PDB file of C-alpha atoms in Angstrom:
ATOM      1  CA  MET A   1       0.000   0.000   0.000  1.00 76.00           C
ATOM      2  CA  ARG A   2       3.058   2.257  -0.220  1.00 90.00           C
ATOM      3  CA  ASN A   3       4.929   3.759  -3.161  1.00 93.00           C
ATOM      4  CA  LEU A   4       2.042   3.193  -5.529  1.00 96.00           C
ATOM      5  CA  ASN A   5       2.334   4.386  -9.114  1.00 96.00           C
ATOM      6  CA  ALA A   6       0.660   4.017 -12.515  1.00 95.00           C
ATOM      7  CA  ASP A   7       2.116   0.541 -12.900  1.00 94.00           C
ATOM      8  CA  ASN A   8       1.185  -1.098  -9.601  1.00 96.00           C
ATOM      9  CA  ILE A   9      -1.884   0.696  -8.210  1.00 97.00           C
ATOM     10  CA  THR A  10      -4.387  -1.513 -10.047  1.00 97.00           C
ATOM     11  CA  GLU A  11      -3.033  -4.657  -8.435  1.00 96.00           C
ATOM     12  CA  ALA A  12      -3.080  -2.971  -5.008  1.00 97.00           C
ATOM     13  CA  VAL A  13      -6.751  -1.951  -5.320  1.00 97.00           C
ATOM     14  CA  ILE A  14      -7.785  -5.413  -6.474  1.00 97.00           C
ATOM     15  CA  GLU A  15      -5.928  -6.944  -3.524  1.00 97.00           C
ATOM     16  CA  GLU A  16      -8.034  -4.823  -1.180  1.00 97.00           C
ATOM     17  CA  PHE A  17     -11.142  -6.608  -2.466  1.00 97.00           C
ATOM     18  CA  SER A  18      -9.693 -10.069  -1.800  1.00 96.00           C
ATOM     19  CA  GLY A  19     -11.606 -10.398   1.465  1.00 97.00           C
ATOM     20  CA  CYS A  20     -15.004  -9.866  -0.162  1.00 97.00           C
ATOM     21  CA  GLN A  21     -17.204 -12.876   0.628  1.00 97.00           C
ATOM     22  CA  ASP A  22     -19.585 -12.255  -2.277  1.00 98.00           C
ATOM     23  CA  GLU A  23     -17.774 -13.852  -5.216  1.00 98.00           C
ATOM     24  CA  ARG A  24     -19.972 -12.250  -7.852  1.00 98.00           C
ATOM     25  CA  LEU A  25     -19.486  -8.799  -6.323  1.00 98.00           C
ATOM     26  CA  LYS A  26     -15.751  -9.363  -6.105  1.00 98.00           C
ATOM     27  CA  THR A  27     -15.623 -10.393  -9.773  1.00 98.00           C
ATOM     28  CA  ILE A  28     -17.561  -7.285 -10.802  1.00 98.00           C
ATOM     29  CA  LEU A  29     -15.418  -4.908  -8.735  1.00 98.00           C
ATOM     30  CA  ASN A  30     -12.146  -6.463  -9.869  1.00 98.00           C
ATOM     31  CA  SER A  31     -13.191  -6.152 -13.493  1.00 98.00           C
ATOM     32  CA  LEU A  32     -14.431  -2.600 -12.958  1.00 98.00           C
ATOM     33  CA  VAL A  33     -11.137  -1.504 -11.450  1.00 98.00           C
ATOM     34  CA  THR A  34      -9.128  -3.282 -14.155  1.00 98.00           C
ATOM     35  CA  HIS A  35     -11.013  -1.693 -17.041  1.00 98.00           C
ATOM     36  CA  LEU A  36     -11.413   1.738 -15.425  1.00 98.00           C
ATOM     37  CA  HIS A  37      -7.698   1.957 -14.716  1.00 98.00           C
ATOM     38  CA  ALA A  38      -6.920   0.755 -18.252  1.00 98.00           C
ATOM     39  CA  PHE A  39      -9.217   3.472 -19.630  1.00 98.00           C
ATOM     40  CA  LEU A  40      -7.411   6.138 -17.614  1.00 98.00           C
ATOM     41  CA  ARG A  41      -4.016   4.926 -18.751  1.00 97.00           C
ATOM     42  CA  GLU A  42      -5.236   5.025 -22.361  1.00 97.00           C
ATOM     43  CA  VAL A  43      -6.741   8.524 -22.396  1.00 98.00           C
ATOM     44  CA  GLU A  44      -4.475  10.070 -19.723  1.00 97.00           C
ATOM     45  CA  PRO A  45      -6.996  12.665 -18.497  1.00 98.00           C
ATOM     46  CA  THR A  46      -5.768  15.885 -16.985  1.00 98.00           C
ATOM     47  CA  GLU A  47      -6.807  16.658 -13.436  1.00 98.00           C
ATOM     48  CA  LYS A  48      -9.134  19.328 -14.831  1.00 98.00           C
ATOM     49  CA  GLU A  49     -10.785  16.796 -17.160  1.00 98.00           C
ATOM     50  CA  TRP A  50     -11.270  14.327 -14.301  1.00 98.00           C
ATOM     51  CA  THR A  51     -12.836  17.040 -12.157  1.00 98.00           C
ATOM     52  CA  GLN A  52     -15.170  17.858 -15.051  1.00 97.00           C
ATOM     53  CA  ALA A  53     -16.107  14.168 -15.313  1.00 97.00           C
ATOM     54  CA  ILE A  54     -16.953  14.015 -11.595  1.00 98.00           C
ATOM     55  CA  ASP A  55     -18.996  17.206 -11.936  1.00 98.00           C
ATOM     56  CA  PHE A  56     -20.879  15.743 -14.911  1.00 98.00           C
ATOM     57  CA  LEU A  57     -21.828  12.626 -12.921  1.00 98.00           C
ATOM     58  CA  THR A  58     -22.772  14.741  -9.899  1.00 98.00           C
ATOM     59  CA  ARG A  59     -25.112  16.888 -11.987  1.00 98.00           C
ATOM     60  CA  THR A  60     -26.551  13.746 -13.580  1.00 97.00           C
ATOM     61  CA  GLY A  61     -27.486  12.435 -10.139  1.00 97.00           C
ATOM     62  CA  GLN A  62     -28.919  15.782  -9.094  1.00 97.00           C
ATOM     63  CA  MET A  63     -31.336  15.651 -12.054  1.00 94.00           C
ATOM     64  CA  CYS A  64     -32.894  12.396 -10.829  1.00 93.00           C
ATOM     65  CA  ASP A  65     -36.170  12.252  -8.919  1.00 88.00           C
ATOM     66  CA  ASP A  66     -39.277  10.055  -8.819  1.00 80.00           C
ATOM     67  CA  GLN A  67     -40.321  11.276 -12.284  1.00 75.00           C
ATOM     68  CA  ARG A  68     -36.975  11.807 -14.014  1.00 83.00           C
ATOM     69  CA  GLN A  69     -34.041   9.370 -14.292  1.00 88.00           C
ATOM     70  CA  GLU A  70     -31.081  11.129 -15.855  1.00 94.00           C
ATOM     71  CA  PHE A  71     -28.764   8.154 -15.241  1.00 94.00           C
ATOM     72  CA  ILE A  72     -31.045   5.921 -17.324  1.00 92.00           C
ATOM     73  CA  LEU A  73     -30.929   8.609 -20.000  1.00 94.00           C
ATOM     74  CA  LEU A  74     -27.128   8.611 -19.847  1.00 96.00           C
ATOM     75  CA  SER A  75     -27.045   4.819 -20.051  1.00 96.00           C
ATOM     76  CA  ASP A  76     -29.436   4.917 -23.012  1.00 95.00           C
ATOM     77  CA  THR A  77     -27.537   7.547 -24.995  1.00 97.00           C
ATOM     78  CA  LEU A  78     -24.205   5.773 -24.508  1.00 98.00           C
ATOM     79  CA  GLY A  79     -25.641   2.517 -25.819  1.00 97.00           C
ATOM     80  CA  VAL A  80     -25.084   0.832 -22.460  1.00 97.00           C
ATOM     81  CA  THR A  81     -28.743   0.014 -21.876  1.00 95.00           C
ATOM     82  CA  MET A  82     -29.067  -1.696 -25.246  1.00 96.00           C
ATOM     83  CA  LEU A  83     -25.829  -3.627 -24.658  1.00 97.00           C
ATOM     84  CA  VAL A  84     -27.121  -4.905 -21.308  1.00 96.00           C
ATOM     85  CA  ASP A  85     -30.414  -5.760 -23.017  1.00 94.00           C
ATOM     86  CA  ALA A  86     -28.607  -7.645 -25.805  1.00 94.00           C
ATOM     87  CA  ILE A  87     -26.554  -9.631 -23.277  1.00 94.00           C
ATOM     88  CA  ASN A  88     -29.592 -10.631 -21.230  1.00 92.00           C
ATOM     89  CA  HIS A  89     -32.242 -11.169 -23.919  1.00 91.00           C
ATOM     90  CA  GLN A  90     -30.627 -13.006 -26.786  1.00 85.00           C
ATOM     91  CA  THR A  91     -33.057 -14.964 -28.917  1.00 83.00           C
ATOM     92  CA  SER A  92     -33.127 -16.376 -32.408  1.00 84.00           C
ATOM     93  CA  ASP A  93     -36.658 -17.721 -32.077  1.00 91.00           C
ATOM     94  CA  PRO A  94     -38.944 -15.820 -34.485  1.00 92.00           C
ATOM     95  CA  MET A  95     -41.883 -16.635 -32.207  1.00 95.00           C
ATOM     96  CA  VAL A  96     -40.352 -14.603 -29.360  1.00 97.00           C
ATOM     97  CA  SER A  97     -40.571 -10.814 -29.547  1.00 97.00           C
ATOM     98  CA  GLU A  98     -37.424  -8.758 -29.291  1.00 97.00           C
ATOM     99  CA  SER A  99     -36.866  -6.415 -26.376  1.00 97.00           C
ATOM    100  CA  THR A 100     -35.507  -2.890 -26.217  1.00 96.00           C
ATOM    101  CA  VAL A 101     -34.903  -0.070 -23.730  1.00 93.00           C
ATOM    102  CA  LEU A 102     -37.230   0.721 -20.834  1.00 92.00           C
ATOM    103  CA  GLY A 103     -36.570   4.442 -21.151  1.00 86.00           C
ATOM    104  CA  PRO A 104     -36.626   7.087 -18.407  1.00 82.00           C
ATOM    105  CA  PHE A 105     -40.402   7.690 -18.317  1.00 88.00           C
ATOM    106  CA  TYR A 106     -41.785   4.383 -17.041  1.00 91.00           C
ATOM    107  CA  VAL A 107     -43.944   4.803 -13.925  1.00 91.00           C
ATOM    108  CA  ALA A 108     -44.878   1.751 -11.847  1.00 93.00           C
ATOM    109  CA  ASP A 109     -48.503   0.930 -11.034  1.00 95.00           C
ATOM    110  CA  PRO A 110     -50.234   2.903 -13.804  1.00 96.00           C
ATOM    111  CA  PRO A 111     -54.039   3.248 -13.934  1.00 97.00           C
ATOM    112  CA  GLU A 112     -55.846  -0.012 -14.706  1.00 97.00           C
ATOM    113  CA  ILE A 113     -58.326  -0.156 -17.573  1.00 97.00           C
ATOM    114  CA  ALA A 114     -60.511  -2.743 -19.284  1.00 96.00           C
ATOM    115  CA  GLN A 115     -60.025  -4.102 -22.784  1.00 91.00           C
ATOM    116  CA  GLY A 116     -60.708  -1.590 -25.522  1.00 95.00           C
ATOM    117  CA  GLU A 117     -60.857   1.508 -23.326  1.00 97.00           C
ATOM    118  CA  SER A 118     -59.102   4.794 -24.067  1.00 97.00           C
ATOM    119  CA  ILE A 119     -55.997   6.073 -22.299  1.00 97.00           C
ATOM    120  CA  ASP A 120     -55.962   9.555 -23.874  1.00 95.00           C
ATOM    121  CA  TRP A 121     -57.024  11.348 -20.697  1.00 94.00           C
ATOM    122  CA  ASN A 122     -56.585  15.134 -20.795  1.00 91.00           C
ATOM    123  CA  VAL A 123     -54.773  15.148 -24.160  1.00 93.00           C
ATOM    124  CA  GLU A 124     -55.766  15.755 -27.750  1.00 93.00           C
ATOM    125  CA  GLY A 125     -54.461  14.118 -30.888  1.00 96.00           C
ATOM    126  CA  GLU A 126     -55.155  11.851 -33.823  1.00 97.00           C
ATOM    127  CA  PRO A 127     -57.161   8.793 -32.635  1.00 98.00           C
ATOM    128  CA  PHE A 128     -55.097   5.596 -32.619  1.00 98.00           C
ATOM    129  CA  PHE A 129     -56.479   2.100 -32.094  1.00 98.00           C
ATOM    130  CA  VAL A 130     -53.923  -0.486 -30.962  1.00 98.00           C
ATOM    131  CA  GLU A 131     -54.655  -4.187 -30.753  1.00 98.00           C
ATOM    132  CA  GLY A 132     -52.981  -7.561 -30.989  1.00 98.00           C
ATOM    133  CA  ARG A 133     -52.431 -10.935 -29.432  1.00 98.00           C
ATOM    134  CA  VAL A 134     -49.944 -12.403 -26.976  1.00 98.00           C
ATOM    135  CA  HIS A 135     -48.733 -15.977 -27.431  1.00 98.00           C
ATOM    136  CA  ASP A 136     -46.037 -18.340 -26.200  1.00 97.00           C
ATOM    137  CA  GLU A 137     -43.095 -19.809 -28.133  1.00 96.00           C
ATOM    138  CA  HIS A 138     -45.430 -22.296 -29.808  1.00 96.00           C
ATOM    139  CA  GLY A 139     -47.990 -19.719 -30.893  1.00 97.00           C
ATOM    140  CA  GLU A 140     -50.509 -20.661 -28.220  1.00 98.00           C
ATOM    141  CA  PRO A 141     -52.488 -17.691 -26.874  1.00 98.00           C
ATOM    142  CA  LEU A 142     -51.685 -16.493 -23.364  1.00 98.00           C
ATOM    143  CA  ALA A 143     -54.543 -15.287 -21.189  1.00 98.00           C
ATOM    144  CA  ASN A 144     -54.211 -12.886 -18.261  1.00 98.00           C
ATOM    145  CA  VAL A 145     -50.898 -11.418 -19.371  1.00 98.00           C
ATOM    146  CA  VAL A 146     -50.478  -8.093 -17.565  1.00 98.00           C
ATOM    147  CA  ILE A 147     -49.525  -5.347 -20.028  1.00 98.00           C
ATOM    148  CA  ASP A 148     -48.276  -1.881 -19.124  1.00 98.00           C
ATOM    149  CA  VAL A 149     -48.302   0.670 -21.952  1.00 98.00           C
ATOM    150  CA  TRP A 150     -46.981   4.222 -22.000  1.00 98.00           C
ATOM    151  CA  GLN A 151     -46.169   6.749 -24.690  1.00 97.00           C
ATOM    152  CA  SER A 152     -45.716  10.389 -25.619  1.00 96.00           C
ATOM    153  CA  ASP A 153     -48.535  12.557 -26.886  1.00 95.00           C
ATOM    154  CA  SER A 154     -48.824  13.960 -30.409  1.00 94.00           C
ATOM    155  CA  GLU A 155     -46.486  16.808 -29.449  1.00 94.00           C
ATOM    156  CA  GLY A 156     -43.792  14.528 -28.079  1.00 94.00           C
ATOM    157  CA  TYR A 157     -44.413  14.893 -24.332  1.00 93.00           C
ATOM    158  CA  TYR A 158     -45.010  12.260 -21.661  1.00 94.00           C
ATOM    159  CA  ASP A 159     -47.493  13.004 -18.916  1.00 93.00           C
ATOM    160  CA  VAL A 160     -44.714  13.327 -16.301  1.00 89.00           C
ATOM    161  CA  GLN A 161     -43.241  16.168 -18.355  1.00 89.00           C
ATOM    162  CA  LYS A 162     -46.487  18.153 -18.195  1.00 88.00           C
ATOM    163  CA  GLU A 163     -48.477  19.634 -15.334  1.00 81.00           C
ATOM    164  CA  LEU A 164     -51.403  17.229 -15.483  1.00 85.00           C
ATOM    165  CA  GLU A 165     -53.648  16.436 -12.546  1.00 83.00           C
ATOM    166  CA  SER A 166     -53.466  12.708 -13.242  1.00 91.00           C
ATOM    167  CA  ALA A 167     -51.767  10.120 -15.447  1.00 94.00           C
ATOM    168  CA  SER A 168     -52.344  10.097 -19.192  1.00 96.00           C
ATOM    169  CA  LEU A 169     -51.253   7.871 -22.083  1.00 97.00           C
ATOM    170  CA  ARG A 170     -50.152   5.151 -19.706  1.00 98.00           C
ATOM    171  CA  ALA A 171     -52.214   2.256 -18.378  1.00 98.00           C
ATOM    172  CA  ARG A 172     -52.311  -1.393 -17.315  1.00 98.00           C
ATOM    173  CA  PHE A 173     -54.658  -4.111 -18.554  1.00 98.00           C
ATOM    174  CA  SER A 174     -54.682  -7.877 -19.141  1.00 98.00           C
ATOM    175  CA  THR A 175     -55.154 -10.112 -22.152  1.00 98.00           C
ATOM    176  CA  ASP A 176     -58.442 -11.976 -22.536  1.00 98.00           C
ATOM    177  CA  ASP A 177     -58.947 -15.738 -22.825  1.00 97.00           C
ATOM    178  CA  GLN A 178     -57.703 -15.650 -26.417  1.00 97.00           C
ATOM    179  CA  GLY A 179     -54.590 -13.666 -25.554  1.00 98.00           C
ATOM    180  CA  ARG A 180     -55.999 -10.514 -27.132  1.00 98.00           C
ATOM    181  CA  TYR A 181     -55.470  -6.917 -26.025  1.00 98.00           C
ATOM    182  CA  ALA A 182     -56.795  -3.584 -27.331  1.00 98.00           C
ATOM    183  CA  PHE A 183     -56.887   0.078 -26.371  1.00 98.00           C
ATOM    184  CA  TRP A 184     -57.495   3.514 -27.834  1.00 98.00           C
ATOM    185  CA  THR A 185     -54.907   6.268 -27.577  1.00 98.00           C
ATOM    186  CA  VAL A 186     -53.503   9.098 -29.707  1.00 98.00           C
ATOM    187  CA  THR A 187     -50.823   8.726 -32.361  1.00 98.00           C
ATOM    188  CA  PRO A 188     -47.403   9.421 -30.826  1.00 97.00           C
ATOM    189  CA  SER A 189     -44.861  11.598 -32.585  1.00 96.00           C
ATOM    190  CA  PRO A 190     -41.056  11.672 -32.776  1.00 96.00           C
ATOM    191  CA  TYR A 191     -39.669  13.619 -29.833  1.00 95.00           C
ATOM    192  CA  PRO A 192     -36.402  14.776 -28.304  1.00 95.00           C
ATOM    193  CA  ILE A 193     -35.235  13.190 -25.105  1.00 93.00           C
ATOM    194  CA  PRO A 194     -34.861  15.759 -22.293  1.00 90.00           C
ATOM    195  CA  THR A 195     -32.031  18.134 -23.159  1.00 94.00           C
ATOM    196  CA  ASP A 196     -32.161  20.420 -20.119  1.00 94.00           C
ATOM    197  CA  GLY A 197     -29.667  18.322 -18.165  1.00 96.00           C
ATOM    198  CA  PRO A 198     -26.089  17.074 -18.500  1.00 97.00           C
ATOM    199  CA  VAL A 199     -27.040  14.330 -20.967  1.00 97.00           C
ATOM    200  CA  GLY A 200     -28.573  16.908 -23.291  1.00 97.00           C
ATOM    201  CA  LYS A 201     -25.408  18.992 -23.031  1.00 97.00           C
ATOM    202  CA  MET A 202     -23.327  15.928 -23.867  1.00 98.00           C
ATOM    203  CA  LEU A 203     -25.359  15.371 -27.036  1.00 98.00           C
ATOM    204  CA  GLU A 204     -25.015  19.031 -28.001  1.00 97.00           C
ATOM    205  CA  VAL A 205     -21.241  19.253 -27.632  1.00 97.00           C
ATOM    206  CA  THR A 206     -20.731  15.980 -29.498  1.00 98.00           C
ATOM    207  CA  GLY A 207     -22.934  17.004 -32.431  1.00 98.00           C
ATOM    208  CA  ARG A 208     -25.670  14.422 -31.830  1.00 98.00           C
ATOM    209  CA  HIS A 209     -29.401  15.076 -32.162  1.00 98.00           C
ATOM    210  CA  PRO A 210     -31.689  14.108 -29.256  1.00 97.00           C
ATOM    211  CA  TYR A 211     -34.612  12.645 -31.207  1.00 97.00           C
ATOM    212  CA  ARG A 212     -36.371   9.317 -30.883  1.00 97.00           C
ATOM    213  CA  PRO A 213     -38.709   7.882 -33.552  1.00 98.00           C
ATOM    214  CA  ALA A 214     -42.419   7.647 -32.729  1.00 98.00           C
ATOM    215  CA  HIS A 215     -43.227   4.560 -30.647  1.00 98.00           C
ATOM    216  CA  VAL A 216     -45.441   2.982 -28.010  1.00 98.00           C
ATOM    217  CA  HIS A 217     -43.848   1.301 -24.979  1.00 98.00           C
ATOM    218  CA  PHE A 218     -45.013  -2.127 -23.795  1.00 98.00           C
ATOM    219  CA  MET A 219     -44.140  -4.204 -20.740  1.00 98.00           C
ATOM    220  CA  LEU A 220     -45.669  -7.704 -20.682  1.00 98.00           C
ATOM    221  CA  MET A 221     -45.669  -9.790 -17.502  1.00 98.00           C
ATOM    222  CA  ALA A 222     -46.928 -13.354 -17.014  1.00 98.00           C
ATOM    223  CA  GLU A 223     -46.158 -16.087 -14.519  1.00 97.00           C
ATOM    224  CA  GLY A 224     -43.761 -18.643 -15.980  1.00 97.00           C
ATOM    225  CA  PHE A 225     -42.491 -16.276 -18.677  1.00 97.00           C
ATOM    226  CA  GLU A 226     -39.723 -13.722 -18.935  1.00 96.00           C
ATOM    227  CA  THR A 227     -40.942 -10.144 -18.633  1.00 97.00           C
ATOM    228  CA  LEU A 228     -40.795  -8.454 -22.026  1.00 97.00           C
ATOM    229  CA  VAL A 229     -39.920  -4.756 -22.209  1.00 97.00           C
ATOM    230  CA  THR A 230     -40.200  -3.439 -25.735  1.00 98.00           C
ATOM    231  CA  GLN A 231     -41.455  -0.710 -28.067  1.00 98.00           C
ATOM    232  CA  VAL A 232     -43.326  -0.700 -31.373  1.00 98.00           C
ATOM    233  CA  PHE A 233     -42.095   1.948 -33.812  1.00 98.00           C
ATOM    234  CA  ALA A 234     -43.855   3.750 -36.636  1.00 98.00           C
ATOM    235  CA  GLU A 235     -42.741   2.729 -40.107  1.00 97.00           C
ATOM    236  CA  ASN A 236     -41.153   5.486 -42.240  1.00 94.00           C
ATOM    237  CA  ASP A 237     -40.322   7.630 -39.219  1.00 97.00           C
ATOM    238  CA  PRO A 238     -37.383   9.937 -40.071  1.00 97.00           C
ATOM    239  CA  TYR A 239     -35.426   8.944 -36.945  1.00 98.00           C
ATOM    240  CA  LEU A 240     -35.540   5.154 -37.259  1.00 98.00           C
ATOM    241  CA  ASN A 241     -31.914   5.035 -38.397  1.00 97.00           C
ATOM    242  CA  SER A 242     -30.583   7.529 -35.858  1.00 97.00           C
ATOM    243  CA  ASP A 243     -32.482   6.845 -32.628  1.00 98.00           C
ATOM    244  CA  ALA A 244     -30.743   8.782 -29.849  1.00 97.00           C
ATOM    245  CA  VAL A 245     -30.891   5.724 -27.560  1.00 97.00           C
ATOM    246  CA  PHE A 246     -30.098   3.023 -30.182  1.00 97.00           C
ATOM    247  CA  GLY A 247     -33.349   1.161 -29.458  1.00 97.00           C
ATOM    248  CA  VAL A 248     -34.760   0.373 -32.924  1.00 98.00           C
ATOM    249  CA  LYS A 249     -34.930  -3.204 -34.236  1.00 97.00           C
ATOM    250  CA  ASP A 250     -36.463  -4.181 -37.572  1.00 97.00           C
ATOM    251  CA  SER A 251     -38.915  -6.611 -35.975  1.00 97.00           C
ATOM    252  CA  LEU A 252     -40.343  -3.772 -33.871  1.00 98.00           C
ATOM    253  CA  VAL A 253     -41.081  -1.454 -36.809  1.00 98.00           C
ATOM    254  CA  THR A 254     -44.526  -1.600 -38.391  1.00 98.00           C
ATOM    255  CA  GLU A 255     -47.149   0.552 -40.064  1.00 97.00           C
ATOM    256  CA  TYR A 256     -49.423   2.867 -38.136  1.00 98.00           C
ATOM    257  CA  GLU A 257     -52.085   2.577 -40.849  1.00 98.00           C
ATOM    258  CA  LEU A 258     -54.194   5.662 -41.560  1.00 98.00           C
ATOM    259  CA  PHE A 259     -57.941   5.213 -42.172  1.00 98.00           C
ATOM    260  CA  PRO A 260     -60.617   7.717 -43.252  1.00 98.00           C
ATOM    261  CA  PRO A 261     -63.674   8.385 -41.068  1.00 98.00           C
ATOM    262  CA  GLY A 262     -65.884   5.331 -40.750  1.00 98.00           C
ATOM    263  CA  LYS A 263     -66.176   2.168 -38.713  1.00 97.00           C
ATOM    264  CA  ALA A 264     -63.080   1.267 -36.636  1.00 97.00           C
ATOM    265  CA  PRO A 265     -61.902  -2.355 -36.181  1.00 97.00           C
ATOM    266  CA  ASP A 266     -63.675  -2.565 -32.813  1.00 96.00           C
ATOM    267  CA  GLY A 267     -66.945  -1.327 -34.323  1.00 96.00           C
ATOM    268  CA  ARG A 268     -66.671   2.222 -33.077  1.00 96.00           C
ATOM    269  CA  SER A 269     -67.977   4.851 -35.490  1.00 97.00           C
ATOM    270  CA  MET A 270     -65.305   7.457 -36.218  1.00 98.00           C
ATOM    271  CA  ASP A 271     -66.149  10.874 -37.663  1.00 97.00           C
ATOM    272  CA  VAL A 272     -62.447  11.808 -38.072  1.00 98.00           C
ATOM    273  CA  PRO A 273     -59.467   9.970 -39.629  1.00 98.00           C
ATOM    274  CA  PHE A 274     -57.721   7.524 -37.283  1.00 98.00           C
ATOM    275  CA  ARG A 275     -54.764   5.183 -37.242  1.00 98.00           C
ATOM    276  CA  HIS A 276     -54.650   1.480 -36.528  1.00 98.00           C
ATOM    277  CA  LEU A 277     -51.839  -0.738 -35.286  1.00 98.00           C
ATOM    278  CA  THR A 278     -51.971  -4.521 -34.996  1.00 98.00           C
ATOM    279  CA  TYR A 279     -48.994  -6.134 -33.264  1.00 98.00           C
ATOM    280  CA  ASP A 280     -48.627  -9.607 -31.760  1.00 98.00           C
ATOM    281  CA  PHE A 281     -46.148 -10.402 -28.987  1.00 98.00           C
ATOM    282  CA  GLY A 282     -44.438 -13.707 -28.260  1.00 98.00           C
ATOM    283  CA  LEU A 283     -43.176 -14.438 -24.731  1.00 98.00           C
ATOM    284  CA  LYS A 284     -40.312 -16.714 -23.763  1.00 96.00           C
ATOM    285  CA  ALA A 285     -40.742 -19.260 -20.986  1.00 95.00           C
ATOM    286  CA  SER A 286     -38.622 -18.522 -17.935  1.00 92.00           C
TER     287      SER A 286
END
């Protein structure tokens, strides 16, 4: 522990973790120290640059509260979230839906609704009917799958970003006996991730745009199956190939079909144009 320098300090720090009784934790910390020290040796930051890095992380933490998670945003924009997702949810089965990022705007325990109800409380926008089916790896329908949905409005804002009296464009419901789900909402639009914090500044100084393509978030939960966190993106969106959080996958892109006024798929009579999305999800057994 004496006379430490750039050549021997890594070994000394790792030795200090040798008494850790949690082998997994010790493996993680040893690897973290090894790679962090290697990074510093590679880039050779000045003391001023390291102070700036600490300040950046401090401000990132200060932006976090029960409605805003700047660290998730940082993880997303650095591609870390998608890398963790890819490591933990690898599948080559075409019957199993692909996952993607949770995002910083998920709120636990959203309002519960019944099949086919609307979630466009206190917002205006183009009517959007979303429906589909949930099945297992063999194509068999799954009943009573709990589904959380959340999305931005037609102007690109989530309810937690606006001064609303209650939740909007987020809800929870369950599939019926045939594995079907359905709800009415408004058509989401492309939107910028929050840029008023350190992550937004990072994007600005590195010449990156903050936009995400239009999408609807889904979280599907069922006993005996892996929880699926995913998004369904609008086909032909201008940001599909440059998503700020690297979350787009081809299997998750589909048409938000536009229809003229008339009868909707659920029988509702529409006096204005509306969009329709049909998307089936496949869950993997746990």
